[in-house]
mmCIF file of C-alpha atoms and ligand atoms in Angstrom:
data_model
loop_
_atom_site.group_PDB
_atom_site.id
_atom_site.type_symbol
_atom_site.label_atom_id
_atom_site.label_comp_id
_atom_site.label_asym_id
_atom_site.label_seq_id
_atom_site.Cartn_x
_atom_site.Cartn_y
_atom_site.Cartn_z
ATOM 1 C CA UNK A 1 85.423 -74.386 -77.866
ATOM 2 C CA UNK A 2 86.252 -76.400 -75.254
ATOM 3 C CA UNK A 3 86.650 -73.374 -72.460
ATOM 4 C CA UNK A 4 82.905 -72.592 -73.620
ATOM 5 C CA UNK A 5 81.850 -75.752 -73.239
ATOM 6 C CA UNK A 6 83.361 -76.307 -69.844
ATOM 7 C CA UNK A 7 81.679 -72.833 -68.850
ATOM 8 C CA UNK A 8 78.184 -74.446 -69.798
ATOM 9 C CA UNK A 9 78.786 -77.132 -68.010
ATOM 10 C CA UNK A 10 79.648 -75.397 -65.085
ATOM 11 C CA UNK A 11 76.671 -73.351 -65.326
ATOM 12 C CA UNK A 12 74.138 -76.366 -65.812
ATOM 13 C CA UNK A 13 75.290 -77.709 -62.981
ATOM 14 C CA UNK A 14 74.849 -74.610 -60.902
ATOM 15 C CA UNK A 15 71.193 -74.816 -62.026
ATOM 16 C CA UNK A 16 70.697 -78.444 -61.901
ATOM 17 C CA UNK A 17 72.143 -78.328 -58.055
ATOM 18 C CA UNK A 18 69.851 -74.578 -57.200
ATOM 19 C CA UNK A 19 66.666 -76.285 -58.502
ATOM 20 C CA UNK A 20 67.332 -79.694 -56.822
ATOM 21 C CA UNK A 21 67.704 -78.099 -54.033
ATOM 22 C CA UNK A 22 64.535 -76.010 -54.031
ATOM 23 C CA UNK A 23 62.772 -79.329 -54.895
ATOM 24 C CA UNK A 24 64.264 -81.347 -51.580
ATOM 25 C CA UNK A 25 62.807 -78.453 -49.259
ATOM 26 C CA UNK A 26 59.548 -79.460 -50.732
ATOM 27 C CA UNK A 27 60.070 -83.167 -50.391
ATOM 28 C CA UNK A 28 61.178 -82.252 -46.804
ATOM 29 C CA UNK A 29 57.690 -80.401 -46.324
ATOM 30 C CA UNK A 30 55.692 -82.698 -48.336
ATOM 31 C CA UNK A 31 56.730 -85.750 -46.185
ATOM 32 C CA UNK A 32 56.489 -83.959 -42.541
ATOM 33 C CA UNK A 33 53.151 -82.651 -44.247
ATOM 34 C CA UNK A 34 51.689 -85.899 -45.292
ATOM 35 C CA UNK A 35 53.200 -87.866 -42.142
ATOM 36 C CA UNK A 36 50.364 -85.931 -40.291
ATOM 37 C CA UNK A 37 48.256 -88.570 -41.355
ATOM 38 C CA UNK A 38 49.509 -90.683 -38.386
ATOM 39 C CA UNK A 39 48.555 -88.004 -36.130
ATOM 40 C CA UNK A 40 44.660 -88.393 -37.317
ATOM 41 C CA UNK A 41 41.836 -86.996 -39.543
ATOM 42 C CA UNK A 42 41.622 -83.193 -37.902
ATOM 43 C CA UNK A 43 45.628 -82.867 -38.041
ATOM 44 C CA UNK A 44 46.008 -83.751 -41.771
ATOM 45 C CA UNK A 45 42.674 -81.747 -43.031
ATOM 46 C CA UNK A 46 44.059 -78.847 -40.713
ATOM 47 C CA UNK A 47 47.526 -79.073 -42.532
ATOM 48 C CA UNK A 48 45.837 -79.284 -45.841
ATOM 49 C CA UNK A 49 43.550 -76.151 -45.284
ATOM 50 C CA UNK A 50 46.152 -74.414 -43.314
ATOM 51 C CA UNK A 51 47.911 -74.507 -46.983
ATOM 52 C CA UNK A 52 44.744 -73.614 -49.026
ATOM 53 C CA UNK A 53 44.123 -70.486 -46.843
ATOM 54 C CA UNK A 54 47.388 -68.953 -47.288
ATOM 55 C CA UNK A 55 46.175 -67.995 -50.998
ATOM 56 C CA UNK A 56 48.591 -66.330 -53.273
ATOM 57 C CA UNK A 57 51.903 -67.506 -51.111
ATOM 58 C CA UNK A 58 50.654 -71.061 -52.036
ATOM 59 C CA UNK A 59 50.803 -70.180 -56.045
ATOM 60 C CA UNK A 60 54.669 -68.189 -55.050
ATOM 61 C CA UNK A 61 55.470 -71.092 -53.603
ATOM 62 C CA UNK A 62 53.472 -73.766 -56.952
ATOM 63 C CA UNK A 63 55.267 -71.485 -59.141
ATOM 64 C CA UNK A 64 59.286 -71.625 -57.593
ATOM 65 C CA UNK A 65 57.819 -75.450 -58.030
ATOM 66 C CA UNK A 66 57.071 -75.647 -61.250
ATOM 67 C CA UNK A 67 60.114 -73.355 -62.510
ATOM 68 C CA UNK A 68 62.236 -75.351 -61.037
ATOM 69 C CA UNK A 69 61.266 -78.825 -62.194
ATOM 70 C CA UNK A 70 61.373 -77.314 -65.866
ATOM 71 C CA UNK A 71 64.635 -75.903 -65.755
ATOM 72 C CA UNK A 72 65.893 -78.755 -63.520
ATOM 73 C CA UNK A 73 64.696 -81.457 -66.774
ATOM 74 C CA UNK A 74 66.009 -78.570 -69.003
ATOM 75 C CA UNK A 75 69.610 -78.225 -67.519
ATOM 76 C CA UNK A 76 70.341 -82.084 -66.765
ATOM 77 C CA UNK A 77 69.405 -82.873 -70.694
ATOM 78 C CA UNK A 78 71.900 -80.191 -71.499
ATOM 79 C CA UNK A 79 74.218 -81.473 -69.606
ATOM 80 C CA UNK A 80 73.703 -84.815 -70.753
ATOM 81 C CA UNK A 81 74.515 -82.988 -74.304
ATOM 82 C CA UNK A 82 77.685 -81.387 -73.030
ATOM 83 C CA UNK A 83 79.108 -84.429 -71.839
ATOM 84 C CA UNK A 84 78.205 -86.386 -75.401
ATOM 85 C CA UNK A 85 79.753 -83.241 -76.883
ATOM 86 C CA UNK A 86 82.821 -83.397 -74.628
ATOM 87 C CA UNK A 87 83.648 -86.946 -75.527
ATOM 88 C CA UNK A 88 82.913 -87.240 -78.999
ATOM 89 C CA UNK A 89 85.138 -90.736 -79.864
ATOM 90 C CA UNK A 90 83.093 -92.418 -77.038
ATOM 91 C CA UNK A 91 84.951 -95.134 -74.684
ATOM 92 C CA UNK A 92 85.563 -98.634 -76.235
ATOM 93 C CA UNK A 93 84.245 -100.237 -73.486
ATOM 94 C CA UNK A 94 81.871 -98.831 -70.869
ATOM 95 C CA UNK A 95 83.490 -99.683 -66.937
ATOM 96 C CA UNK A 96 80.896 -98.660 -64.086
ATOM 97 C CA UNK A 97 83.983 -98.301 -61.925
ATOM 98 C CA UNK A 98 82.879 -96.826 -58.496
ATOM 99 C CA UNK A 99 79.546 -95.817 -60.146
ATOM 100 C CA UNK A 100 76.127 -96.382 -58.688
ATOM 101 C CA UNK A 101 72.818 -97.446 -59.858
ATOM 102 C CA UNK A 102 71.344 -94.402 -59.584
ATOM 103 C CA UNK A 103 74.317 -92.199 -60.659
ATOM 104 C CA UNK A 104 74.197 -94.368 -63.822
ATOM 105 C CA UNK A 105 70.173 -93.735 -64.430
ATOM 106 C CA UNK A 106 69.948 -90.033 -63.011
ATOM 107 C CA UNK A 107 67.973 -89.416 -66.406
ATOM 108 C CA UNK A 108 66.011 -92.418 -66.841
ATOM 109 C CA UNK A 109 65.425 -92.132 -62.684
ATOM 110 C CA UNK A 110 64.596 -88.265 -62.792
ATOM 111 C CA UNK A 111 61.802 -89.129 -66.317
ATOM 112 C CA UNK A 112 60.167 -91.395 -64.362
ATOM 113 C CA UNK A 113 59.340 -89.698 -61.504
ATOM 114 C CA UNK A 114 57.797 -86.949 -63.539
ATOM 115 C CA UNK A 115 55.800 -89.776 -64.633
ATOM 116 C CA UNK A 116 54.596 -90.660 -60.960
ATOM 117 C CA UNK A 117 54.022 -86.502 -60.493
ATOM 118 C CA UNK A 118 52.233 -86.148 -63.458
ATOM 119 C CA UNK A 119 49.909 -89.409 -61.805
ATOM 120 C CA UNK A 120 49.667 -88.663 -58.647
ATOM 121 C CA UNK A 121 48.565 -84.965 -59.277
ATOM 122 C CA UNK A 122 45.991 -85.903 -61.669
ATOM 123 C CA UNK A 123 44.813 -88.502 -58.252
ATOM 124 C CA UNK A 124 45.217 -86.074 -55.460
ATOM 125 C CA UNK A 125 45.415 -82.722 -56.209
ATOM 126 C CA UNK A 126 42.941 -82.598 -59.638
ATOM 127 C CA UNK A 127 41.088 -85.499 -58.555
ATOM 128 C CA UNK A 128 40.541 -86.283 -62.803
ATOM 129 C CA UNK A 129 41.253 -90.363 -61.857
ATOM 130 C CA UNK A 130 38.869 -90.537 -58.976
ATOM 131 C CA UNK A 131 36.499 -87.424 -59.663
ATOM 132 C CA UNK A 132 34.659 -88.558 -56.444
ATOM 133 C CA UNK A 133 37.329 -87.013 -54.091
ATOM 134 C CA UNK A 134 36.050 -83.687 -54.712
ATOM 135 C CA UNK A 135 32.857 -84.104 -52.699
ATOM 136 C CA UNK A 136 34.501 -85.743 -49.395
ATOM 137 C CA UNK A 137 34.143 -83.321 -46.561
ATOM 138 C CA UNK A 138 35.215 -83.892 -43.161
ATOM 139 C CA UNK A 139 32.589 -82.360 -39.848
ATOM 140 C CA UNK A 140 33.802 -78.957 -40.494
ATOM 141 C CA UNK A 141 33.267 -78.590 -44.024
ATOM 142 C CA UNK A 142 36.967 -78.954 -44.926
ATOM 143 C CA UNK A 143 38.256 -80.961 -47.640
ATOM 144 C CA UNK A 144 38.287 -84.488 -46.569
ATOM 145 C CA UNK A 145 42.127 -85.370 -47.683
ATOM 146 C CA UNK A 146 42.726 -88.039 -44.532
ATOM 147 C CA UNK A 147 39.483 -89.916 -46.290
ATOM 148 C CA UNK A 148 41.007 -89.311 -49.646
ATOM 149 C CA UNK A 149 44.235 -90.413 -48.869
ATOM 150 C CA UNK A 150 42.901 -93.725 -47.512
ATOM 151 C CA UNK A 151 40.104 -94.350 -50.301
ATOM 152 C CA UNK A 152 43.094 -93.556 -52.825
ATOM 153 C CA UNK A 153 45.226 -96.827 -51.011
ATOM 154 C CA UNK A 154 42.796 -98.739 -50.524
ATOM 155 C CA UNK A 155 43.675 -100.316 -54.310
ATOM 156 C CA UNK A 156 46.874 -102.633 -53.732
ATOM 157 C CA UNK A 157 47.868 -101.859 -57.556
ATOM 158 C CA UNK A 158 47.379 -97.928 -56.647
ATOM 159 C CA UNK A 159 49.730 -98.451 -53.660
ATOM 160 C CA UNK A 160 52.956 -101.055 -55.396
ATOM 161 C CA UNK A 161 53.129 -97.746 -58.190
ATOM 162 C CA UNK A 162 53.252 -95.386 -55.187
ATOM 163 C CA UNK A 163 55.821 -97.434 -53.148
ATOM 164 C CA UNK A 164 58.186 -97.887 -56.416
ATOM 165 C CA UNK A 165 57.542 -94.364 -57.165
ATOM 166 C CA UNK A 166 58.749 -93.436 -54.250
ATOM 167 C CA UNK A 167 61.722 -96.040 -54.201
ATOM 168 C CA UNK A 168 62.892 -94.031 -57.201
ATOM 169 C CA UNK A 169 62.519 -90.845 -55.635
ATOM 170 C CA UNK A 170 65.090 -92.000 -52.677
ATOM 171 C CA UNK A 171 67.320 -93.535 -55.419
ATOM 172 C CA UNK A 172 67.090 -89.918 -57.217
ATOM 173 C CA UNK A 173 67.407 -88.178 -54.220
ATOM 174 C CA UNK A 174 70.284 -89.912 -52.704
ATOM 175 C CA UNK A 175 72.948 -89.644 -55.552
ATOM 176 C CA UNK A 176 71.044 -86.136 -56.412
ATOM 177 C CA UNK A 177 71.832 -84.276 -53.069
ATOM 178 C CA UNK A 178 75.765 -85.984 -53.220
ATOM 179 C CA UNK A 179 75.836 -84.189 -56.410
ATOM 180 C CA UNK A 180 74.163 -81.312 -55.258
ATOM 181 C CA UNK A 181 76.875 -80.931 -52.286
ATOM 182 C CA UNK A 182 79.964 -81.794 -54.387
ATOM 183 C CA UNK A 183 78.729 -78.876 -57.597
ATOM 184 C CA UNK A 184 78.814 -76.400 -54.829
ATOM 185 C CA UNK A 185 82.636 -76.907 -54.098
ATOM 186 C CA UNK A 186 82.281 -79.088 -51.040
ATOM 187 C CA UNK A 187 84.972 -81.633 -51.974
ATOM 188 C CA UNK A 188 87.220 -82.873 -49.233
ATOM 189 C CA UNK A 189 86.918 -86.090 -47.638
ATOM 190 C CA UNK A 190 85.254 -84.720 -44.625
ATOM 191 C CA UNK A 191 82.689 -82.997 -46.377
ATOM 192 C CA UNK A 192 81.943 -86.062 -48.654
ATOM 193 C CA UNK A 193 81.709 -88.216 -45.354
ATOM 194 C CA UNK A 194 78.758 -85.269 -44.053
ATOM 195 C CA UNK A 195 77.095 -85.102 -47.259
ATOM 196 C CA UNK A 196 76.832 -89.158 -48.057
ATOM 197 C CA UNK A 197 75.268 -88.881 -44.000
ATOM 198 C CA UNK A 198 73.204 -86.005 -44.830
ATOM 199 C CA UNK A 199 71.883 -87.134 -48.413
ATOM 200 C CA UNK A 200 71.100 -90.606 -46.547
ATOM 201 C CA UNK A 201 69.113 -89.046 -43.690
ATOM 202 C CA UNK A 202 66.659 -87.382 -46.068
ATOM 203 C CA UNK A 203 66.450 -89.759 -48.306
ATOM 204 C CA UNK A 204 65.490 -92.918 -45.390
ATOM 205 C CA UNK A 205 62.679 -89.391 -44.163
ATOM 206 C CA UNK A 206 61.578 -89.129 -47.238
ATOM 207 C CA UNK A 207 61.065 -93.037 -48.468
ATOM 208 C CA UNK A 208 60.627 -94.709 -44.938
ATOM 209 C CA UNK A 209 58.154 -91.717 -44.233
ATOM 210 C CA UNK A 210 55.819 -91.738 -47.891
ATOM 211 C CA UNK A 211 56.028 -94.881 -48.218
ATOM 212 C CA UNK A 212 54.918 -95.891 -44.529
ATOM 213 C CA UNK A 213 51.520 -93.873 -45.657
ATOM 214 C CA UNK A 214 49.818 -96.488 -48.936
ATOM 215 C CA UNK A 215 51.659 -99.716 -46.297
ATOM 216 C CA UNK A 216 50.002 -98.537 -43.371
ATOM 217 C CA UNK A 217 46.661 -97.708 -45.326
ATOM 218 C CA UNK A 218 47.127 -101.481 -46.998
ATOM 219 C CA UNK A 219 47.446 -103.534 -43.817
ATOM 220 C CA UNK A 220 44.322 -101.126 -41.847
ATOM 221 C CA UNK A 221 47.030 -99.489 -39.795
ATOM 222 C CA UNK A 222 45.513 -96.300 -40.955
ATOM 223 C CA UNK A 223 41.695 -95.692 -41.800
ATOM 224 C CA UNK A 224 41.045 -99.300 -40.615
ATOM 225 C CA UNK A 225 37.760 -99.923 -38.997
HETATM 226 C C1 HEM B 1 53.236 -91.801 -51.101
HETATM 227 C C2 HEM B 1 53.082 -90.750 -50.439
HETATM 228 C C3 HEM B 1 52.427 -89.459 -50.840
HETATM 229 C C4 HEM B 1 51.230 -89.010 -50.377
HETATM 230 C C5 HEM B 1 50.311 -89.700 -49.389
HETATM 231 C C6 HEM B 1 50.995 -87.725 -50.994
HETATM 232 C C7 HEM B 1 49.874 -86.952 -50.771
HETATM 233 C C8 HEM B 1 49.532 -85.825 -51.472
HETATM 234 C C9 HEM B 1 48.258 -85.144 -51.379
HETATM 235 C C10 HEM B 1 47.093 -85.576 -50.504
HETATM 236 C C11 HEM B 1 48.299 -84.075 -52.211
HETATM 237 C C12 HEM B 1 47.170 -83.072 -52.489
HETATM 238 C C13 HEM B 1 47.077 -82.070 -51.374
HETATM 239 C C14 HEM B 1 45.840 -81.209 -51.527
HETATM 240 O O1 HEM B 1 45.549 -80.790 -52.656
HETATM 241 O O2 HEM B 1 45.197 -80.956 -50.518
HETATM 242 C C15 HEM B 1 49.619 -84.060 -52.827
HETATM 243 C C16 HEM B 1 50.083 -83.080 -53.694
HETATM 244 C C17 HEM B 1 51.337 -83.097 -54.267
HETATM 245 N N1 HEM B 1 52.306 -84.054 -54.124
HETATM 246 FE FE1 HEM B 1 52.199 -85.706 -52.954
HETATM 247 N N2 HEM B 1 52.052 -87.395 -51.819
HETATM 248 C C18 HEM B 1 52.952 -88.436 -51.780
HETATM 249 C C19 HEM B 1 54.143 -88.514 -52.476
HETATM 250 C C20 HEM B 1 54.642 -87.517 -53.299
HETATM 251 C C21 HEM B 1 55.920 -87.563 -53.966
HETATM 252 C C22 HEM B 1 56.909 -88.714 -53.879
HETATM 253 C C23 HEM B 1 56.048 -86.388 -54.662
HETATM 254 C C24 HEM B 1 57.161 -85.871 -55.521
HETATM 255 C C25 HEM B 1 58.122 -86.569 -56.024
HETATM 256 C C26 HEM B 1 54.846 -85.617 -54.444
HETATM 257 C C27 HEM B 1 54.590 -84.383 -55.001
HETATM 258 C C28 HEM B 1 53.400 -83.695 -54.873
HETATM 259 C C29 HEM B 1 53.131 -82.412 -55.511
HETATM 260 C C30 HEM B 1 54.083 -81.635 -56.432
HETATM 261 C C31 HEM B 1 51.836 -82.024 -55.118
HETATM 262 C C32 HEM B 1 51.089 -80.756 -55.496
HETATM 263 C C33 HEM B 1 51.320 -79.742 -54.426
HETATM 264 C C34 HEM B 1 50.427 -78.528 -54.570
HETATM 265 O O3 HEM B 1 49.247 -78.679 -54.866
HETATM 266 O O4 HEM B 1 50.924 -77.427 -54.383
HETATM 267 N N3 HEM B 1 54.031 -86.326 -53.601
HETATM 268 N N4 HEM B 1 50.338 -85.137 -52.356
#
C-alpha cells in the first residue's frame, strides 16, 4: 500500500515536472514573442504571421500545449490526493515552517491562472470579448495584433487583471521550476543555489517582460500618439 502509493507519487511528479517544463519553454517564447512589441508595429505583426504561416507545426506545437496543461492540472490534483492519502490522521496544528506563499497555494495559484488563460484567449486569440479585433489589418494585409494589443490595454480594468495575472504566473513559476529541478534528482546545495538563480531569472523575464506590455500601453509608452 504504501510502496504503491509512493510509486504514484513518484510518477505524478515526473509528469507534473515534464509538463511544467514544456509549459516554461512556451512562457519563454511567448514573452520574447510578445516583447517584440517594443520593437514596433511591422516586428510584432511579422512575429505573429511568421507563426500563422508555419501551419500544421503551429497545431504540433497547440497540441504538446494543450496536453500538457491537462495532464499537468490532472497529475498535481492527484498528487494533492496522494499526499491526503499519505497522511490520513492530519497534523494537529498546521506550521508553514520554511514554506512559501506560493509553495503553500501551488493549487489555488496554478486554478487561477487557467482562469486568466481561459480570458485572455477568449480576448486575443478568439477575439469572442472584443469581436472587433478580427477586422484590424495592418498596410500589408496582416493581422493587426500591435493595434490589438494596444486597443485591448487601453481599458485600465483590462490591464490591473493582466498585471495580477501575470504576478501569479511568476509566483507559480518561481516555486514551480524549484520543484521542477529538485523532482528530477538535482538535490545538493549547489544545485539548489543554480536552480533558486535560474527559476528567478525566468520568472523576473517573464513578469518584468508581460507585464511591461498593458504598463507601457497604460502610460502611452506604447501606441501613444
Ligand atoms: C500580459 C502580457 C501578454 C500579452 C500582451 C499576450 C499576448 C498574446 C496575443 C496577442 C496572443 C494571440 C496571438 C495571435 O493569435 O496572433 C496570445 C496568445 C496566447 N497567450 Fe498570451 N499574452 C500575454 C500573457 C500571457 C500569459 C501570462 C500566458 C500564460 C500563462 C499566455 C498564454 C497564451 C496562450 C496559451 C496563447 C495562445 C497561443 C496560440 O494561439 O497558439 N499569454 N497572447
Amino acid at each position: 500500500m504504501v510502496l504503491a502509493i509512493t510509486r504514484s507519487v513518484i510518477f505524478a511528479k515526473v509528469v507534473v515536472a515534464l509538463t511544467g517544463l514544456v509549459m516554461v519553454g512556451f512562457i519563454i517564447g511567448h514573452t520574447s514573442g510578445n516583447l517584440l512589441i517594443f520593437v514596433g508595429q511591422d516586428a510584432i505583426n511579422t512575429y505573429a504571421q511568421g507563426l500563422k504561416d508555419i501551419g500544421a507545426a503551429l497545431w504540433v506545437v497547440r497540441s504538446a500545449l494543450i496536453i500538457s496543461v491537462v495532464l499537468h492540472i490532472y497529475y498535481t490534483l492527484k498528487l494533492t490526493a496522494l499526499n491526503k492519502a499519505a497522511k490520513p490522521i492530519g497534523y494537529k496544528k498546521t506550521t508553514y515552517k520554511r514554506s512559501t506563499f506560493a509553495s503553500r497555494n501551488m493549487t489555488i495559484l496554478g486554478l487561477t491562472i487557467l482562469f486568466f488563460i481561459i480570458y485572455h484567449l477568449l480576448h486575443y486569440t478568439f477575439q469572442v470579448t472584443h469581436p472587433q479585433f478580427k477586422d484590424l489589418q495592418d498596410s500589408l494585409g496582416r493581422h493587426d495584433v500591435y493595434n490589438m494589443i494596444v486597443a485591448g490595454f487601453q481599458n485600465p480594468i483590462i490591464c490591473i487583471f493582466y498585471i495580477l495575472g501575470v504576478l501569479g504566473l511568476g509566483y507559480h513559476l518561481r516555486h514551480g521550476i524549484q520543484s521542477m529541478i529538485h523532482t528530477i534528482g538535482l538535490n545538493s546545495d549547489s544545485a539548489k543555489k543554480y536552480s533558486n538563480l535560474f527559476a528567478k531569472l525566468i520568472t523576473i523575464f517573464a513578469v518584468v517582460g508581460l507585464g511591461s506590455i498593458p504598463i507601457s500601453v497604460l502610460i502611452g509608452l506604447v501606441g501613444g500618439k
